[in-house]
Amino acid sequence: MFQSKLIKFCSPTLAGIKSGNLFKFKNKYNASIDGIVNAYNETYNRKGVFFFNILERKDYALIYVYRPDYLIRNFNSIEIINFLKLYDYKLDNLDITLKHLKYRFELLGTTPHEVGVFLGYPICDVKGFIYNKGKNYKYCGCWKIYDNLENTLNYFDKCRQCTKLYCRLFDLGFPLDKLIKKNKL
């Protein structure tokens, strides 16, 4: 169940196309979410893919799957640094940064808008969403587009094709280990 959700919602990150994805894992059997996350980290960190339990409730957990190298590269942008500082992020340590994101989920009781930066969304779209309160977008797909429509639509298509391929390969029996691409940065 965990792997099928991972493939369905995180294929672009597994393939090295995106810096991160989120998925909701319904914990029907009261499994130790932290145990699952730790086991996946032990297995897949060597390929550059990390797992983080960002929000846990009684019957589900929200799992953040990410590539630290990609995040660090994204966080080198002055525009992103200044944007995240508005929400009190300290960007000198990725673990502390992710703990603050987790804190923001808990504090707000909903998904904080800045999560888009952690998912690799263009900063113009993250800011556009906040400024426009989710309205006045040019297109709605994987996220709401406020600028660079053509480039972002091409990116959406790339992510969609990746997910379609990964789901098909996983259904054919390809093991997860073979579907996760090693970091190329």
PDB file of C-alpha atoms in Angstrom:
ATOM      1  CA  MET A   1       0.000   0.000   0.000  1.00  0.00           C
ATOM      2  CA  PHE A   2       2.776   2.459   0.930  1.00  0.00           C
ATOM      3  CA  GLN A   3       4.705   1.736  -2.272  1.00  0.00           C
ATOM      4  CA  SER A   4       1.680   2.055  -4.541  1.00  0.00           C
ATOM      5  CA  LYS A   5       0.855   5.476  -3.022  1.00  0.00           C
ATOM      6  CA  LEU A   6       4.500   6.450  -3.346  1.00  0.00           C
ATOM      7  CA  ILE A   7       4.522   5.571  -7.052  1.00  0.00           C
ATOM      8  CA  LYS A   8       1.163   7.216  -7.757  1.00  0.00           C
ATOM      9  CA  PHE A   9       1.948  10.529  -6.074  1.00  0.00           C
ATOM     10  CA  CYS A  10       5.748  10.844  -6.054  1.00  0.00           C
ATOM     11  CA  SER A  11       7.025   9.462  -9.361  1.00  0.00           C
ATOM     12  CA  PRO A  12       8.455  12.808 -10.566  1.00  0.00           C
ATOM     13  CA  THR A  13      10.588  13.034  -7.417  1.00  0.00           C
ATOM     14  CA  LEU A  14      11.626   9.386  -7.652  1.00  0.00           C
ATOM     15  CA  ALA A  15      12.646   9.993 -11.271  1.00  0.00           C
ATOM     16  CA  GLY A  16      14.633  13.121 -10.402  1.00  0.00           C
ATOM     17  CA  ILE A  17      12.299  15.527 -12.204  1.00  0.00           C
ATOM     18  CA  LYS A  18      10.982  17.332  -9.090  1.00  0.00           C
ATOM     19  CA  SER A  19      12.495  18.303  -5.759  1.00  0.00           C
ATOM     20  CA  GLY A  20       9.599  16.922  -3.732  1.00  0.00           C
ATOM     21  CA  ASN A  21       6.097  15.498  -3.510  1.00  0.00           C
ATOM     22  CA  LEU A  22       3.582  14.843  -0.750  1.00  0.00           C
ATOM     23  CA  PHE A  23       1.213  11.950  -0.278  1.00  0.00           C
ATOM     24  CA  LYS A  24      -1.339  10.949   2.306  1.00  0.00           C
ATOM     25  CA  PHE A  25      -0.872   7.473   3.742  1.00  0.00           C
ATOM     26  CA  LYS A  26      -3.929   6.062   5.469  1.00  0.00           C
ATOM     27  CA  ASN A  27      -2.715   4.089   8.440  1.00  0.00           C
ATOM     28  CA  LYS A  28      -5.412   1.385   8.545  1.00  0.00           C
ATOM     29  CA  TYR A  29      -3.300  -1.049  10.563  1.00  0.00           C
ATOM     30  CA  ASN A  30      -1.768   1.337  13.115  1.00  0.00           C
ATOM     31  CA  ALA A  31       1.674   0.759  11.657  1.00  0.00           C
ATOM     32  CA  SER A  32       4.552   2.810  13.003  1.00  0.00           C
ATOM     33  CA  ILE A  33       4.789   5.594  10.447  1.00  0.00           C
ATOM     34  CA  ASP A  34       8.177   6.639  11.786  1.00  0.00           C
ATOM     35  CA  GLY A  35       9.323   3.020  11.482  1.00  0.00           C
ATOM     36  CA  ILE A  36       8.237   2.904   7.846  1.00  0.00           C
ATOM     37  CA  VAL A  37       9.851   6.278   7.104  1.00  0.00           C
ATOM     38  CA  ASN A  38      13.101   5.234   8.805  1.00  0.00           C
ATOM     39  CA  ALA A  39      13.216   1.964   6.845  1.00  0.00           C
ATOM     40  CA  TYR A  40      12.679   3.785   3.541  1.00  0.00           C
ATOM     41  CA  ASN A  41      15.345   6.333   4.453  1.00  0.00           C
ATOM     42  CA  GLU A  42      17.825   3.548   5.246  1.00  0.00           C
ATOM     43  CA  THR A  43      17.142   1.972   1.875  1.00  0.00           C
ATOM     44  CA  TYR A  44      16.780   4.957  -0.460  1.00  0.00           C
ATOM     45  CA  ASN A  45      18.848   7.828   0.974  1.00  0.00           C
ATOM     46  CA  ARG A  46      21.839   6.388  -0.894  1.00  0.00           C
ATOM     47  CA  LYS A  47      19.976   7.223  -4.117  1.00  0.00           C
ATOM     48  CA  GLY A  48      19.290  10.770  -2.961  1.00  0.00           C
ATOM     49  CA  VAL A  49      15.625  10.279  -2.011  1.00  0.00           C
ATOM     50  CA  PHE A  50      14.490  11.085   1.534  1.00  0.00           C
ATOM     51  CA  PHE A  51      11.234  10.570   3.413  1.00  0.00           C
ATOM     52  CA  PHE A  52       9.816  12.814   6.138  1.00  0.00           C
ATOM     53  CA  ASN A  53       6.682  12.359   8.231  1.00  0.00           C
ATOM     54  CA  ILE A  54       5.458  15.921   8.017  1.00  0.00           C
ATOM     55  CA  LEU A  55       2.059  15.523   9.658  1.00  0.00           C
ATOM     56  CA  GLU A  56       0.575  12.611  11.566  1.00  0.00           C
ATOM     57  CA  ARG A  57      -3.005  12.173  12.628  1.00  0.00           C
ATOM     58  CA  LYS A  58      -4.800   9.224  14.189  1.00  0.00           C
ATOM     59  CA  ASP A  59      -5.690   7.526  10.900  1.00  0.00           C
ATOM     60  CA  TYR A  60      -3.232   8.972   8.381  1.00  0.00           C
ATOM     61  CA  ALA A  61       0.143  10.577   7.865  1.00  0.00           C
ATOM     62  CA  LEU A  62       1.300  13.106   5.312  1.00  0.00           C
ATOM     63  CA  ILE A  63       4.634  11.956   3.930  1.00  0.00           C
ATOM     64  CA  TYR A  64       7.023  14.339   2.234  1.00  0.00           C
ATOM     65  CA  VAL A  65       9.332  12.655  -0.286  1.00  0.00           C
ATOM     66  CA  TYR A  66      12.188  14.872  -1.400  1.00  0.00           C
ATOM     67  CA  ARG A  67      15.651  15.192  -2.857  1.00  0.00           C
ATOM     68  CA  PRO A  68      17.815  17.283  -0.506  1.00  0.00           C
ATOM     69  CA  ASP A  69      20.301  18.252  -3.220  1.00  0.00           C
ATOM     70  CA  TYR A  70      17.483  19.709  -5.312  1.00  0.00           C
ATOM     71  CA  LEU A  71      16.058  21.620  -2.331  1.00  0.00           C
ATOM     72  CA  ILE A  72      19.435  23.064  -1.425  1.00  0.00           C
ATOM     73  CA  ARG A  73      19.904  24.192  -5.011  1.00  0.00           C
ATOM     74  CA  ASN A  74      16.435  25.814  -4.986  1.00  0.00           C
ATOM     75  CA  PHE A  75      17.166  27.483  -1.652  1.00  0.00           C
ATOM     76  CA  ASN A  76      20.164  29.254  -3.178  1.00  0.00           C
ATOM     77  CA  SER A  77      17.782  31.653  -4.922  1.00  0.00           C
ATOM     78  CA  ILE A  78      17.702  35.062  -3.210  1.00  0.00           C
ATOM     79  CA  GLU A  79      14.012  35.373  -4.039  1.00  0.00           C
ATOM     80  CA  ILE A  80      13.214  32.046  -2.341  1.00  0.00           C
ATOM     81  CA  ILE A  81      15.460  32.851   0.643  1.00  0.00           C
ATOM     82  CA  ASN A  82      13.718  36.192   1.196  1.00  0.00           C
ATOM     83  CA  PHE A  83      10.293  34.601   0.740  1.00  0.00           C
ATOM     84  CA  LEU A  84      10.919  31.822   3.260  1.00  0.00           C
ATOM     85  CA  LYS A  85      12.392  34.266   5.770  1.00  0.00           C
ATOM     86  CA  LEU A  86       8.943  35.916   5.863  1.00  0.00           C
ATOM     87  CA  TYR A  87       7.760  32.688   7.530  1.00  0.00           C
ATOM     88  CA  ASP A  88      10.752  32.479   9.910  1.00  0.00           C
ATOM     89  CA  TYR A  89      12.626  29.729   8.075  1.00  0.00           C
ATOM     90  CA  LYS A  90      16.316  29.322   8.843  1.00  0.00           C
ATOM     91  CA  LEU A  91      17.904  27.976   5.688  1.00  0.00           C
ATOM     92  CA  ASP A  92      21.374  27.114   6.941  1.00  0.00           C
ATOM     93  CA  ASN A  93      20.371  23.560   7.971  1.00  0.00           C
ATOM     94  CA  LEU A  94      17.925  21.455   5.955  1.00  0.00           C
ATOM     95  CA  ASP A  95      16.821  19.363   8.963  1.00  0.00           C
ATOM     96  CA  ILE A  96      15.895  22.502  10.901  1.00  0.00           C
ATOM     97  CA  THR A  97      14.158  23.923   7.826  1.00  0.00           C
ATOM     98  CA  LEU A  98      12.031  20.774   7.471  1.00  0.00           C
ATOM     99  CA  LYS A  99      11.204  20.764  11.192  1.00  0.00           C
ATOM    100  CA  HIS A 100       9.974  24.325  10.785  1.00  0.00           C
ATOM    101  CA  LEU A 101       7.799  23.273   7.846  1.00  0.00           C
ATOM    102  CA  LYS A 102       6.366  20.507  10.052  1.00  0.00           C
ATOM    103  CA  TYR A 103       5.750  23.093  12.776  1.00  0.00           C
ATOM    104  CA  ARG A 104       3.936  25.320  10.247  1.00  0.00           C
ATOM    105  CA  PHE A 105       1.617  22.420   9.307  1.00  0.00           C
ATOM    106  CA  GLU A 106       0.789  21.913  12.990  1.00  0.00           C
ATOM    107  CA  LEU A 107       0.479  25.629  13.759  1.00  0.00           C
ATOM    108  CA  LEU A 108      -1.876  26.381  10.883  1.00  0.00           C
ATOM    109  CA  GLY A 109      -3.819  23.118  11.020  1.00  0.00           C
ATOM    110  CA  THR A 110      -3.728  23.129   7.232  1.00  0.00           C
ATOM    111  CA  THR A 111      -1.161  23.107   4.439  1.00  0.00           C
ATOM    112  CA  PRO A 112       1.021  26.230   4.580  1.00  0.00           C
ATOM    113  CA  HIS A 113       1.206  27.976   1.224  1.00  0.00           C
ATOM    114  CA  GLU A 114       4.997  28.097   1.236  1.00  0.00           C
ATOM    115  CA  VAL A 115       5.039  24.305   0.869  1.00  0.00           C
ATOM    116  CA  GLY A 116       4.989  24.953  -2.877  1.00  0.00           C
ATOM    117  CA  VAL A 117       8.651  25.984  -2.667  1.00  0.00           C
ATOM    118  CA  PHE A 118       9.466  22.601  -1.080  1.00  0.00           C
ATOM    119  CA  LEU A 119       7.577  20.845  -3.876  1.00  0.00           C
ATOM    120  CA  GLY A 120       9.555  22.614  -6.580  1.00  0.00           C
ATOM    121  CA  TYR A 121       6.796  24.940  -7.749  1.00  0.00           C
ATOM    122  CA  PRO A 122       8.024  28.161  -9.366  1.00  0.00           C
ATOM    123  CA  ILE A 123       8.203  30.958  -6.808  1.00  0.00           C
ATOM    124  CA  CYS A 124       6.070  33.173  -9.071  1.00  0.00           C
ATOM    125  CA  ASP A 125       3.235  30.642  -8.786  1.00  0.00           C
ATOM    126  CA  VAL A 126       3.616  30.247  -5.012  1.00  0.00           C
ATOM    127  CA  LYS A 127       3.518  34.020  -4.557  1.00  0.00           C
ATOM    128  CA  GLY A 128       0.729  34.359  -7.138  1.00  0.00           C
ATOM    129  CA  PHE A 129      -1.395  31.839  -5.253  1.00  0.00           C
ATOM    130  CA  ILE A 130      -0.918  33.694  -1.960  1.00  0.00           C
ATOM    131  CA  TYR A 131      -1.468  37.154  -3.436  1.00  0.00           C
ATOM    132  CA  ASN A 132      -4.554  36.091  -5.418  1.00  0.00           C
ATOM    133  CA  LYS A 133      -5.914  33.849  -2.630  1.00  0.00           C
ATOM    134  CA  GLY A 134      -6.026  30.934  -5.071  1.00  0.00           C
ATOM    135  CA  LYS A 135      -7.998  32.846  -7.721  1.00  0.00           C
ATOM    136  CA  ASN A 136      -7.149  34.557 -11.028  1.00  0.00           C
ATOM    137  CA  TYR A 137      -4.796  31.793 -12.194  1.00  0.00           C
ATOM    138  CA  LYS A 138      -4.013  31.120 -15.851  1.00  0.00           C
ATOM    139  CA  TYR A 139      -4.309  27.343 -15.540  1.00  0.00           C
ATOM    140  CA  CYS A 140      -4.912  24.741 -12.841  1.00  0.00           C
ATOM    141  CA  GLY A 141      -3.042  21.447 -13.085  1.00  0.00           C
ATOM    142  CA  CYS A 142      -0.583  19.979 -10.589  1.00  0.00           C
ATOM    143  CA  TRP A 143      -0.735  23.470  -9.061  1.00  0.00           C
ATOM    144  CA  LYS A 144      -2.186  26.823 -10.104  1.00  0.00           C
ATOM    145  CA  ILE A 145      -0.132  28.680 -12.680  1.00  0.00           C
ATOM    146  CA  TYR A 146       0.140  32.453 -12.475  1.00  0.00           C
ATOM    147  CA  ASP A 147       3.094  33.033 -14.804  1.00  0.00           C
ATOM    148  CA  ASN A 148       5.185  31.216 -17.456  1.00  0.00           C
ATOM    149  CA  LEU A 149       2.187  29.233 -18.695  1.00  0.00           C
ATOM    150  CA  GLU A 150       3.819  27.452 -21.649  1.00  0.00           C
ATOM    151  CA  ASN A 151       6.929  26.300 -19.759  1.00  0.00           C
ATOM    152  CA  THR A 152       4.890  25.124 -16.795  1.00  0.00           C
ATOM    153  CA  LEU A 153       2.416  23.230 -18.991  1.00  0.00           C
ATOM    154  CA  ASN A 154       5.370  21.399 -20.562  1.00  0.00           C
ATOM    155  CA  TYR A 155       6.626  20.586 -17.064  1.00  0.00           C
ATOM    156  CA  PHE A 156       3.147  19.322 -16.053  1.00  0.00           C
ATOM    157  CA  ASP A 157       3.124  17.051 -19.096  1.00  0.00           C
ATOM    158  CA  LYS A 158       6.583  15.713 -18.243  1.00  0.00           C
ATOM    159  CA  CYS A 159       5.427  14.944 -14.675  1.00  0.00           C
ATOM    160  CA  ARG A 160       2.201  13.349 -15.923  1.00  0.00           C
ATOM    161  CA  GLN A 161       4.047  11.142 -18.425  1.00  0.00           C
ATOM    162  CA  CYS A 162       6.541  10.124 -15.744  1.00  0.00           C
ATOM    163  CA  THR A 163       3.753   9.135 -13.342  1.00  0.00           C
ATOM    164  CA  LYS A 164       1.948   7.190 -16.053  1.00  0.00           C
ATOM    165  CA  LEU A 165       5.126   5.293 -16.971  1.00  0.00           C
ATOM    166  CA  TYR A 166       6.102   4.567 -13.360  1.00  0.00           C
ATOM    167  CA  CYS A 167       2.614   3.318 -12.488  1.00  0.00           C
ATOM    168  CA  ARG A 168       2.656   1.017 -15.511  1.00  0.00           C
ATOM    169  CA  LEU A 169       6.134  -0.316 -14.720  1.00  0.00           C
ATOM    170  CA  PHE A 170       5.247  -0.822 -11.045  1.00  0.00           C
ATOM    171  CA  ASP A 171       2.079  -2.704 -12.053  1.00  0.00           C
ATOM    172  CA  LEU A 172       4.237  -4.909 -14.284  1.00  0.00           C
ATOM    173  CA  GLY A 173       6.355  -5.843 -11.278  1.00  0.00           C
ATOM    174  CA  PHE A 174       9.352  -3.529 -11.540  1.00  0.00           C
ATOM    175  CA  PRO A 175      10.789  -3.130  -8.032  1.00  0.00           C
ATOM    176  CA  LEU A 176      10.830   0.315  -6.442  1.00  0.00           C
ATOM    177  CA  ASP A 177      14.610   0.217  -6.189  1.00  0.00           C
ATOM    178  CA  LYS A 178      14.873   0.061  -9.995  1.00  0.00           C
ATOM    179  CA  LEU A 179      12.462   2.984 -10.434  1.00  0.00           C
ATOM    180  CA  ILE A 180      14.327   5.432  -8.203  1.00  0.00           C
ATOM    181  CA  LYS A 181      16.958   7.304 -10.166  1.00  0.00           C
ATOM    182  CA  LYS A 182      20.210   8.198  -8.472  1.00  0.00           C
ATOM    183  CA  ASN A 183      20.890  11.920  -8.047  1.00  0.00           C
ATOM    184  CA  LYS A 184      22.236  13.599 -11.165  1.00  0.00           C
ATOM    185  CA  LEU A 185      23.194  16.928  -9.611  1.00  0.00           C
TER     186      LEU A 185
END
